[in-house]
Amino acid sequence: GEMPSASGTPPGEWTARSPSLVVTIVTALIVVFTAAFLDRSPPRPTDAETAFAHTEATPVVVATSSVAPRLSPPPPRPPVPPEPAAAAAAVPLSDRERALLESLDPDLFAALPPRAGAWEEGAHPPCFVDDASAKRRCLPDYHVVGAWQSGGQAFNAKLGLRPDVREGAKPHFWNEPDKPMNAYLDLFAARAEETDDALQITRVGDASPGVLANTWTESQRLHRLFKDAVSSCWQACQKLPDTFNSGNASGSDEHTPTPRRLCVDGDANESAPGCIERASRIDAVVNGSASDFFGSAFSDSNDASKSSLPLRSTPLSVPHLMRHAYGAKSVKIIALVRSPLARLRAAFAHYAHYAKEFGEGEDGFVKFVDFFIDKFERCETEEKEKRAKKETLPDDAIGHTHFFTPRTTCAFHFEALGPDFEKVFYHCDQLIKTMYGTFANGWVDAFGAANVLFLRTEDAFSESAIVRKRALNRAIRFLGLRVPTDDVVSKMDSCDEASGCARATVFEEDARLARLDFGDGAAATRSETRKKIDAFFEPELDTLARLFGDDDEATSWAAWGRGDSY
C-alpha cells in the first residue's frame, strides 16, 4: 500500500538466530512499530519554503447563515509520502527586488510582518498578532489560482468538505489593485477562527481564479505608476484640438493624426512619445535596467545576493509579490487548467461581448481565434524588431523586458507595449489567459515546482470517478494532509452534484462550465482552427511537461487537449 515501510533491521544481525525466534521477534517489532506509527500525529510542514529553503466579472463572496454539516473527521491514517518534486527550484528574490516590490505596494507590506508584528511559530494558516490593533490576522495556506472557466472554485469546494480544510474565499485581492491588505488578512483570520485545534493540521484556501495568468490588467498592483501616468497624460491630451486648422495642408490627409491623437499615441518614429511610451519610461518593472534586477552577468559589488542568481524566466509579477509577502512562511499554489481549445470555447460562449464583436456560432469563434492569434503574433514580431534595433546599446540601457522572450513579454505586458496593442479588442485576454506554461514559469520561479501543483480540469471533472478521486487525492497529498478514507473521498467527489453538497451549490455554474464540452468540443471546431490553436499552444504544453513532468496514469502534457487528438 501507501504506508511507509517500518523496517529498519540492520543486515546480518539475525542470521545466527533460529527461524522460529526470528519470526516471533520480527512479528512483535512490526506490531509495536505499526501501533506507534498510527498513533503519531502527522508532522507539521516546516515554515521554511521547501523549494526556496480584476476579475472578469465582479467577484461575489457568498455569505449564508446556514452552513451545511461538515463531514466527520476521518479515523487516523498514516500520511502518504509526498510525490517526487520536479527539478525546478525557486529563484530567491534579491535585496533590490524585495526593495522594489515594497516600493510598488508599500501599504501591503506595512500591514505584514516584520513591520506589523511577528509570525506565529508553526501556525496554520500563517497568522500574527498586529502590533497596532492587537488583532490576530492571517494569510491563506494555499491558493487555487485558476484558470477561468476551469472549475477551480468547484474543486476547492470539494476540498473544503474535509474537516481539516476551510474553503476560504475568492476575494481576488492579488490581481485587483485597490483592495486593502488589512481587510484581506481579516477575512482569512475569520476563517482561521473556525479551525478545530483537535485536528492539529488545518488549511485555509483562497480560490480566486483571476490570479493564475499575470497579464497586464491582472497585475496592476505592480504598475500603479504606469496607470496614473497614462491617466494624467490622457487628460492633458484632451485639452488639445481634435481637428486641423483649415490652412493646414496635412489636414486633408486622413492618416495624419490630430494634435490630440498625436499626444495620446505618439508618432510612428517615437520622436514624440505618446502616453503609453511616457508611462513605460517610469514603470520600474517594464523599464528597469538590467543591472537592477538580474544575476551574475550584471552583478556589482554593492549587492552580493545578486551574484549567484540565475536570470528569471518571467518579469517580476504577482507570484513574486506573494512570495515576498509570505516571507519564509509555507504556501501552496494549485491551478486547474483546461485544454486550450475547450477553455477558448468556454470563454467565447460565456462572455457575450465576443459574439457581439466577432459574430455568433462557429463563424464567430473562428474570427475570435484568428483575430487574437494574429494580433499576438504581430506583437511577437514587433518585439523582435525592437530588439534588433537596440542591439548596439549598452546592456544597462536595454529595458527589463528585453531579457525575456518576445512571447513572454507580449503575454505579461501586451497592452503596455504601444497604442496599437492597447487598442486591440480586450487585449487578446482570453488567448493570453490560456498560455498556461508561460505563467507557470513565473509561479515556479517564485515558489519552486515542489510548491506548485497543476491539475487538469478534464481529470478533476472526468466522467470516471476513479480519475476524479485521483485528482482530489493528489491535491490532498500536496497540501500535506492525511489521506482520507474512500468513503470520505466519495462524499467530497459528490460536492458538485445538486444533492451532494449544499454548501457548494454556489459553485454549481463553475462546475457546469468545467464539464461542458460545447458541442463535442473539438468535433465542433473546424480543422484549420484546431490546427491553428494546437500550433499556438504547443510551446505552452511543452513548458508544463518540462516543469512538472508527465503523470504515468494520464495523457502527457504535450498531447493533452490537442484538437487533433479528439
XYZ file of C-alpha atoms in Angstrom:
566
model
C 0.000 0.000 0.000
C 0.964 3.616 0.528
C 2.141 3.204 4.149
C 5.887 3.853 4.572
C 7.902 0.784 5.496
C 8.633 0.382 9.203
C 11.538 -1.963 8.578
C 14.908 -0.784 9.829
C 16.636 -4.104 10.576
C 20.444 -3.957 10.240
C 21.672 -6.540 7.717
C 23.121 -9.741 9.182
C 22.066 -9.098 12.770
C 19.629 -12.009 12.899
C 21.442 -14.634 10.880
C 22.546 -16.660 13.887
C 19.042 -16.927 15.346
C 16.694 -19.829 14.909
C 13.897 -19.427 12.281
C 11.085 -19.609 14.856
C 12.689 -16.963 17.034
C 13.224 -14.732 14.002
C 9.555 -14.942 13.076
C 8.423 -14.216 16.636
C 10.687 -11.200 17.157
C 10.060 -9.671 13.726
C 6.303 -10.042 14.185
C 6.454 -8.328 17.575
C 8.550 -5.466 16.222
C 6.151 -4.875 13.347
C 3.195 -4.736 15.738
C 4.969 -2.267 18.052
C 6.227 -0.010 15.274
C 2.901 -0.036 13.440
C 0.921 0.866 16.561
C 3.304 3.694 17.395
C 3.193 4.962 13.827
C -0.591 5.019 13.589
C -0.930 6.839 16.924
C 1.508 9.536 15.850
C 0.126 12.866 14.685
C 1.233 13.850 11.203
C 4.270 16.158 11.223
C 3.635 19.826 10.618
C 5.226 21.109 7.414
C 8.156 23.383 8.146
C 7.624 27.107 7.793
C 10.728 27.317 5.637
C 9.774 27.156 1.984
C 10.718 23.687 0.737
C 11.964 24.692 -2.692
C 13.257 28.089 -1.642
C 14.663 26.528 1.735
C -9.877 42.392 -11.998
C -11.536 39.673 -12.253
C -13.549 39.337 -15.497
C -16.766 39.687 -13.560
C -17.117 41.333 -10.172
C -16.348 38.630 -7.599
C -19.076 37.920 -5.094
C -18.314 36.298 -1.767
C -21.464 34.390 -0.921
C -22.367 34.637 2.762
C -25.046 32.431 4.227
C -26.345 31.920 7.707
C -26.893 28.222 7.135
C -23.745 26.172 6.843
C -24.061 22.647 5.579
C -22.920 19.970 8.016
C -19.261 19.100 7.691
C -18.132 15.546 7.324
C -16.959 13.783 10.467
C -13.193 13.711 10.944
C -11.733 10.593 9.331
C -10.074 7.967 11.501
C -6.299 8.353 11.862
C -4.479 7.324 8.706
C -0.748 7.423 8.061
C 0.411 10.371 5.957
C 1.424 9.475 2.430
C 4.945 10.442 1.355
C 4.871 13.476 -0.945
C 5.171 12.898 -4.647
C 8.644 13.479 -6.075
C 9.131 17.175 -6.774
C 10.074 18.440 -10.190
C 13.625 19.669 -10.542
C 12.788 23.352 -10.963
C 13.623 25.309 -7.816
C 12.531 28.774 -6.772
C 14.776 31.714 -7.601
C 15.306 33.708 -4.388
C 14.443 37.379 -4.512
C 17.442 39.683 -4.395
C 17.646 42.589 -1.956
C 16.904 45.003 -4.785
C 13.913 43.011 -5.955
C 12.473 42.942 -2.456
C 13.013 46.687 -2.099
C 11.366 47.261 -5.473
C 8.302 45.186 -4.578
C 7.934 47.026 -1.278
C 8.108 50.368 -3.067
C 5.421 49.310 -5.550
C 2.918 48.280 -2.847
C 4.012 49.917 0.423
C 0.625 49.586 2.150
C 0.624 45.836 1.600
C 3.983 45.321 3.291
C 3.238 47.798 6.081
C 0.351 45.523 7.131
C 2.522 42.383 7.329
C 5.392 41.079 9.446
C 8.041 42.099 10.201
C 6.668 45.657 10.270
C 3.248 44.845 11.727
C 4.225 42.078 14.132
C 5.813 38.634 14.215
C 4.569 35.425 12.601
C 3.290 32.772 14.986
C 5.532 29.728 15.025
C 4.075 26.672 13.301
C 0.610 28.188 12.829
C -1.781 27.055 10.105
C -2.826 29.234 8.454
C 0.098 31.692 8.745
C -1.030 34.204 11.398
C 0.368 37.026 13.519
C -0.926 39.490 16.095
C -0.923 43.015 14.699
C 1.113 45.302 16.963
C -1.088 48.351 16.350
C -4.556 46.826 16.693
C -3.781 43.698 18.749
C -5.907 41.788 16.224
C -4.917 38.338 15.009
C -4.521 38.404 11.238
C -3.835 35.605 8.764
C -2.901 34.766 5.208
C -4.299 31.643 3.485
C -2.261 28.423 3.450
C -2.941 27.746 -0.200
C -4.282 29.394 -3.338
C -6.355 27.846 -6.131
C -5.324 30.445 -8.689
C -7.360 29.477 -11.762
C -7.783 29.181 -14.600
C -11.018 30.908 -15.547
C -13.829 28.608 -16.742
C -11.856 25.620 -15.475
C -13.651 24.633 -12.260
C -11.144 25.820 -9.656
C -13.796 27.161 -7.289
C -15.880 23.996 -7.507
C -12.776 21.874 -6.942
C -11.870 23.945 -3.890
C -15.406 23.416 -2.564
C -14.722 19.683 -2.671
C -11.511 20.148 -0.710
C -13.461 22.256 1.782
C -15.590 19.270 2.792
C -12.646 17.862 4.710
C -12.812 18.749 8.409
C -9.198 19.939 8.266
C -9.684 22.302 5.293
C -11.533 25.601 5.313
C -12.817 26.560 1.918
C -11.875 30.195 2.482
C -12.983 32.813 -0.023
C -12.321 34.180 -3.502
C -11.651 37.881 -2.951
C -9.361 38.435 -5.969
C -7.107 40.519 -3.782
C -3.808 39.888 -5.550
C -4.995 40.779 -9.044
C -7.033 43.861 -8.122
C -5.039 46.902 -7.003
C -7.468 48.789 -4.778
C -8.327 46.185 -2.133
C -6.669 46.790 1.271
C -4.396 44.183 2.798
C -5.875 44.520 6.296
C -9.329 43.545 5.002
C -7.799 40.539 3.240
C -5.985 39.467 6.407
C -9.144 39.875 8.491
C -11.114 37.740 6.033
C -8.783 34.784 6.492
C -8.381 35.377 10.206
C -12.136 34.837 10.481
C -11.754 31.544 8.609
C -8.890 30.562 10.893
C -11.097 31.119 13.951
C -13.317 28.305 12.660
C -10.483 25.776 12.919
C -10.596 22.829 15.294
C -7.434 22.575 17.384
C -8.073 18.865 17.878
C -7.430 18.307 14.180
C -3.895 19.692 14.604
C -3.486 20.430 10.895
C -5.910 22.797 9.220
C -5.648 24.545 5.873
C -7.464 27.679 4.703
C -7.579 28.496 0.988
C -8.082 31.404 -1.409
C -9.791 30.260 -4.632
C -9.568 33.382 -6.831
C -9.382 32.211 -10.472
C -8.127 35.543 -11.827
C -4.703 35.155 -10.235
C -3.089 32.467 -12.431
C -2.469 34.487 -15.604
C -0.497 37.587 -14.667
C -1.498 39.693 -17.643
C -1.013 43.439 -17.535
C -4.602 44.005 -16.400
C -4.354 41.312 -13.715
C -1.106 42.632 -12.203
C -1.898 46.290 -11.601
C -0.561 46.195 -8.041
C 2.886 46.387 -9.607
C 2.027 49.060 -12.172
C 0.229 51.853 -10.341
C 2.742 54.466 -11.533
C 2.102 53.430 -15.134
C -1.656 53.599 -14.669
C -1.513 57.037 -13.036
C 0.872 58.385 -15.690
C -1.352 57.220 -18.557
C -4.409 58.747 -16.892
C -2.719 62.118 -16.333
C -1.306 62.173 -19.863
C -4.645 61.303 -21.429
C -6.421 64.064 -19.505
C -3.807 66.594 -20.637
C -4.171 65.476 -24.258
C -7.931 66.094 -24.173
C -7.211 69.839 -23.989
C -5.640 69.761 -27.460
C -7.682 70.194 -30.673
C -9.060 67.113 -32.360
C -9.234 68.854 -35.767
C -6.784 70.636 -38.046
C -6.857 74.318 -38.953
C -8.296 74.828 -42.418
C -4.984 76.258 -43.593
C -3.045 73.169 -42.572
C -2.341 71.148 -45.692
C -1.842 67.992 -43.710
C -5.405 68.225 -42.544
C -6.548 66.709 -45.810
C -4.595 63.522 -45.094
C -6.871 61.113 -43.245
C -3.833 59.214 -41.947
C -2.330 62.258 -40.237
C -3.203 62.244 -36.527
C -4.795 65.274 -34.949
C -2.850 67.080 -32.199
C -4.937 65.326 -29.551
C -4.422 61.917 -31.140
C -0.707 62.540 -31.610
C -0.447 63.464 -27.939
C -2.169 60.230 -26.890
C -0.494 57.805 -29.311
C 2.790 59.484 -30.229
C 4.238 59.183 -33.712
C 5.486 56.142 -35.557
C 9.144 57.200 -35.242
C 8.903 57.650 -31.457
C 10.247 61.218 -31.786
C 7.086 62.370 -29.996
C 6.259 59.696 -27.391
C 2.616 59.056 -26.571
C 1.041 58.369 -23.214
C 1.952 54.676 -23.083
C 5.574 55.285 -24.039
C 5.893 58.028 -21.420
C 4.355 55.821 -18.754
C 6.620 52.894 -19.671
C 9.663 55.037 -19.005
C 8.718 55.410 -15.343
C 7.439 51.858 -14.754
C 10.180 50.094 -12.809
C 9.097 46.600 -13.869
C 8.688 47.381 -17.573
C 11.749 49.568 -17.972
C 14.074 48.647 -15.101
C 17.700 48.395 -16.175
C 19.438 45.047 -16.376
C 21.882 45.859 -13.573
C 18.993 46.460 -11.175
C 17.218 43.129 -11.451
C 19.402 40.343 -12.830
C 22.084 37.897 -11.889
C 25.784 37.314 -12.326
C 26.081 38.813 -15.802
C 25.033 42.191 -14.419
C 26.156 41.998 -10.787
C 28.128 44.609 -8.897
C 29.890 44.705 -5.554
C 27.034 46.561 -3.872
C 24.671 43.585 -3.801
C 26.320 40.274 -3.022
C 22.959 38.488 -3.205
C 22.766 39.148 -6.936
C 25.985 37.461 -7.918
C 24.656 33.901 -7.586
C 21.191 34.453 -9.058
C 20.236 32.924 -12.402
C 18.251 35.017 -14.826
C 14.498 34.937 -14.303
C 12.276 33.406 -16.968
C 9.497 35.983 -16.454
C 9.201 39.592 -15.294
C 8.522 40.300 -11.645
C 4.794 39.918 -11.171
C 2.078 38.764 -8.776
C 3.796 35.468 -7.772
C 6.912 37.349 -6.664
C 4.798 39.878 -4.763
C 3.058 36.998 -2.972
C 6.342 35.224 -2.259
C 7.796 38.314 -0.592
C 4.563 38.954 1.334
C 4.726 35.456 2.868
C 8.395 35.786 3.755
C 9.622 32.340 4.806
C 6.108 31.035 5.553
C 4.918 27.999 3.656
C 2.292 28.442 0.936
C 0.988 26.117 -1.775
C -0.263 27.028 -5.260
C -2.870 24.883 -7.072
C -4.013 25.528 -10.639
C -6.750 23.747 -12.555
C -6.178 24.167 -16.261
C -8.412 23.154 -19.102
C -7.339 22.083 -22.582
C -6.679 25.258 -24.612
C -9.383 24.609 -27.196
C -12.014 23.816 -24.555
C -11.136 26.893 -22.489
C -11.294 29.196 -25.509
C -14.685 27.787 -26.453
C -15.895 28.166 -22.865
C -14.785 31.810 -22.719
C -16.301 32.606 -26.116
C -19.623 31.114 -25.012
C -19.544 32.666 -21.530
C -18.877 36.330 -22.385
C -21.435 37.927 -24.681
C -19.133 40.707 -25.883
C -17.114 38.275 -28.018
C -20.134 37.104 -30.009
C -21.214 40.728 -30.335
C -17.804 41.676 -31.740
C -17.000 38.632 -33.884
C -20.408 37.091 -34.556
C -22.190 34.081 -33.110
C -21.726 30.394 -33.815
C -18.763 28.699 -35.407
C -18.041 31.576 -37.794
C -17.740 33.922 -34.836
C -15.490 31.529 -32.932
C -13.165 31.210 -35.932
C -12.885 35.016 -36.213
C -12.303 35.264 -32.467
C -9.400 32.787 -32.624
C -7.889 34.172 -35.827
C -8.018 37.775 -34.620
C -6.399 37.113 -31.241
C -3.662 34.811 -32.548
C -2.827 37.179 -35.411
C -2.589 40.183 -33.076
C -0.457 38.324 -30.555
C 1.922 37.073 -33.234
C 2.188 40.638 -34.520
C 3.261 41.657 -31.020
C 5.978 38.996 -31.039
C 7.225 40.197 -34.427
C 7.409 43.818 -33.294
C 9.250 42.844 -30.119
C 11.871 41.041 -32.206
C 12.228 44.113 -34.425
C 12.628 46.416 -31.406
C 15.395 44.244 -30.013
C 17.235 44.179 -33.324
C 17.313 47.998 -33.298
C 18.656 48.100 -29.729
C 21.480 45.595 -30.171
C 24.063 48.391 -30.330
C 23.026 49.910 -26.971
C 24.871 49.112 -23.714
C 23.315 46.356 -21.626
C 22.181 48.765 -18.914
C 20.265 50.834 -21.456
C 18.146 47.930 -22.628
C 14.774 47.758 -20.938
C 13.956 44.975 -18.490
C 11.504 43.330 -20.899
C 14.231 42.759 -23.475
C 15.748 39.958 -21.410
C 12.665 37.774 -21.817
C 11.430 36.035 -24.937
C 9.103 38.105 -27.140
C 6.345 35.601 -26.326
C 6.797 36.146 -22.587
C 6.980 39.931 -22.907
C 3.807 40.055 -25.004
C 1.944 37.779 -22.576
C 2.811 39.834 -19.493
C 2.769 43.356 -20.965
C 0.641 43.214 -24.138
C -1.392 46.432 -23.844
C 1.546 48.337 -22.348
C 3.728 47.768 -25.415
C 2.210 50.537 -27.503
C -1.031 52.172 -28.628
C -1.654 49.628 -31.388
C -1.819 46.809 -28.843
C -3.714 48.851 -26.276
C -6.458 49.273 -28.903
C -6.817 45.515 -29.567
C -10.241 44.273 -28.510
C -9.925 43.143 -24.883
C -6.150 42.950 -25.359
C -6.199 39.313 -26.559
C -7.182 38.473 -22.997
C -8.682 35.008 -23.462
C -5.828 33.819 -25.649
C -3.197 35.071 -23.209
C -5.016 33.696 -20.150
C -4.777 30.252 -21.747
C -0.963 30.458 -22.044
C -0.515 28.216 -19.005
C 3.153 27.382 -19.485
C 4.257 30.999 -19.792
C 2.621 31.938 -16.494
C 3.555 28.645 -14.793
C 7.167 29.730 -15.300
C 6.511 32.716 -13.046
C 4.853 30.658 -10.302
C 7.677 28.105 -10.284
C 10.223 30.925 -10.432
C 8.715 32.391 -7.247
C 7.734 29.268 -5.273
C 9.546 26.291 -6.797
C 7.906 23.336 -8.533
C 7.546 21.443 -5.237
C 5.022 24.063 -4.110
C 3.050 24.383 -7.360
C 0.505 21.773 -8.488
C -1.097 21.905 -11.939
C -4.157 19.659 -12.351
C -6.264 19.112 -15.452
C -9.907 20.092 -15.439
C -10.581 17.046 -17.593
C -9.313 14.866 -14.718
C -10.939 16.770 -11.834
C -14.334 16.609 -13.599
C -13.860 13.368 -15.514
C -16.749 11.002 -16.148
C -14.644 8.408 -14.317
C -14.964 8.538 -10.528
C -11.547 6.891 -10.245
C -9.904 9.708 -12.200
C -11.753 12.417 -10.254
C -10.770 10.908 -6.901
C -7.173 10.589 -8.016
C -7.094 14.343 -8.691
C -8.564 15.026 -5.241
C -6.031 12.778 -3.537
C -3.165 14.464 -5.383
C -4.302 17.831 -4.032
C -4.728 16.423 -0.516
C -1.223 14.960 -0.509
C 0.140 18.194 -1.965
C -1.339 20.156 0.958
C 0.386 17.822 3.410
C -2.837 16.356 4.810
C -3.830 12.831 5.799
C -5.179 10.644 3.031
C -8.917 10.223 3.722
C -10.924 7.033 3.643
C -12.578 6.026 0.388
C -15.955 6.937 1.878
C -14.835 10.489 2.658
C -13.317 10.919 -0.811
C -16.588 9.725 -2.360
C -18.534 12.344 -0.396
C -16.046 15.033 -1.397
C -16.325 13.929 -5.008
C -20.115 14.368 -4.989
C -19.784 18.002 -3.934
C -20.647 19.475 -7.329
C -23.866 17.479 -7.602
C -27.088 19.238 -6.584
C -27.966 16.655 -3.932
C -24.453 16.016 -2.695
C -23.180 19.206 -1.114
C -25.493 22.069 -0.204
C -22.583 24.283 0.767
C -21.093 24.080 -2.722
C -24.212 24.845 -4.733
C -22.954 28.419 -5.163
C -20.286 26.885 -7.402
C -22.722 24.864 -9.493
C -22.199 27.146 -12.504
C -18.424 26.815 -12.128
C -18.672 23.034 -12.129
C -21.133 23.084 -15.028
C -18.773 25.176 -17.142
C -15.904 22.860 -16.293
C -17.822 19.812 -17.554
C -19.446 21.418 -20.589
C -17.971 20.374 -23.922
C -19.806 22.974 -26.062
C -20.954 20.633 -28.790
C -18.394 17.855 -28.517
C -15.538 20.335 -28.127
C -13.033 19.827 -30.904
C -15.535 17.927 -33.028
C -17.483 21.167 -33.457
C -14.345 23.139 -34.351
C -13.148 23.410 -37.921
C -9.993 21.512 -38.744
C -7.945 24.555 -39.726
C -8.903 26.333 -36.494
C -7.966 23.288 -34.395
C -4.579 23.161 -36.080
C -4.001 26.869 -35.533
C -4.839 26.564 -31.836
C -2.667 23.454 -31.451
C 0.314 25.161 -33.080
C -0.026 28.294 -30.959
C -0.279 26.445 -27.636
C 2.272 23.700 -28.315
C 5.065 25.654 -26.535
C 2.792 26.103 -23.504
C 2.178 22.369 -23.129
C 5.865 21.609 -23.635
C 6.659 24.008 -20.789
C 4.191 22.263 -18.455
C 5.835 18.925 -19.257
C 9.277 20.396 -18.557
C 8.230 21.965 -15.252
C 6.052 19.209 -13.809
C 6.770 16.036 -15.742
C 4.126 13.679 -17.072
C 1.769 11.685 -14.865
C 2.197 7.998 -15.662
C -1.558 7.479 -15.261
C -2.649 10.272 -17.608
C -2.104 11.615 -21.094
C 1.161 13.501 -21.490
C 1.020 17.293 -21.192
C 2.256 17.634 -24.773
C -0.614 15.526 -26.135
C -3.291 16.682 -23.684
C -6.055 18.787 -25.153
C -4.776 18.871 -28.717
C -7.645 19.299 -31.112
C -6.369 16.583 -33.439
C -6.356 14.085 -30.539
C -10.165 14.052 -30.211
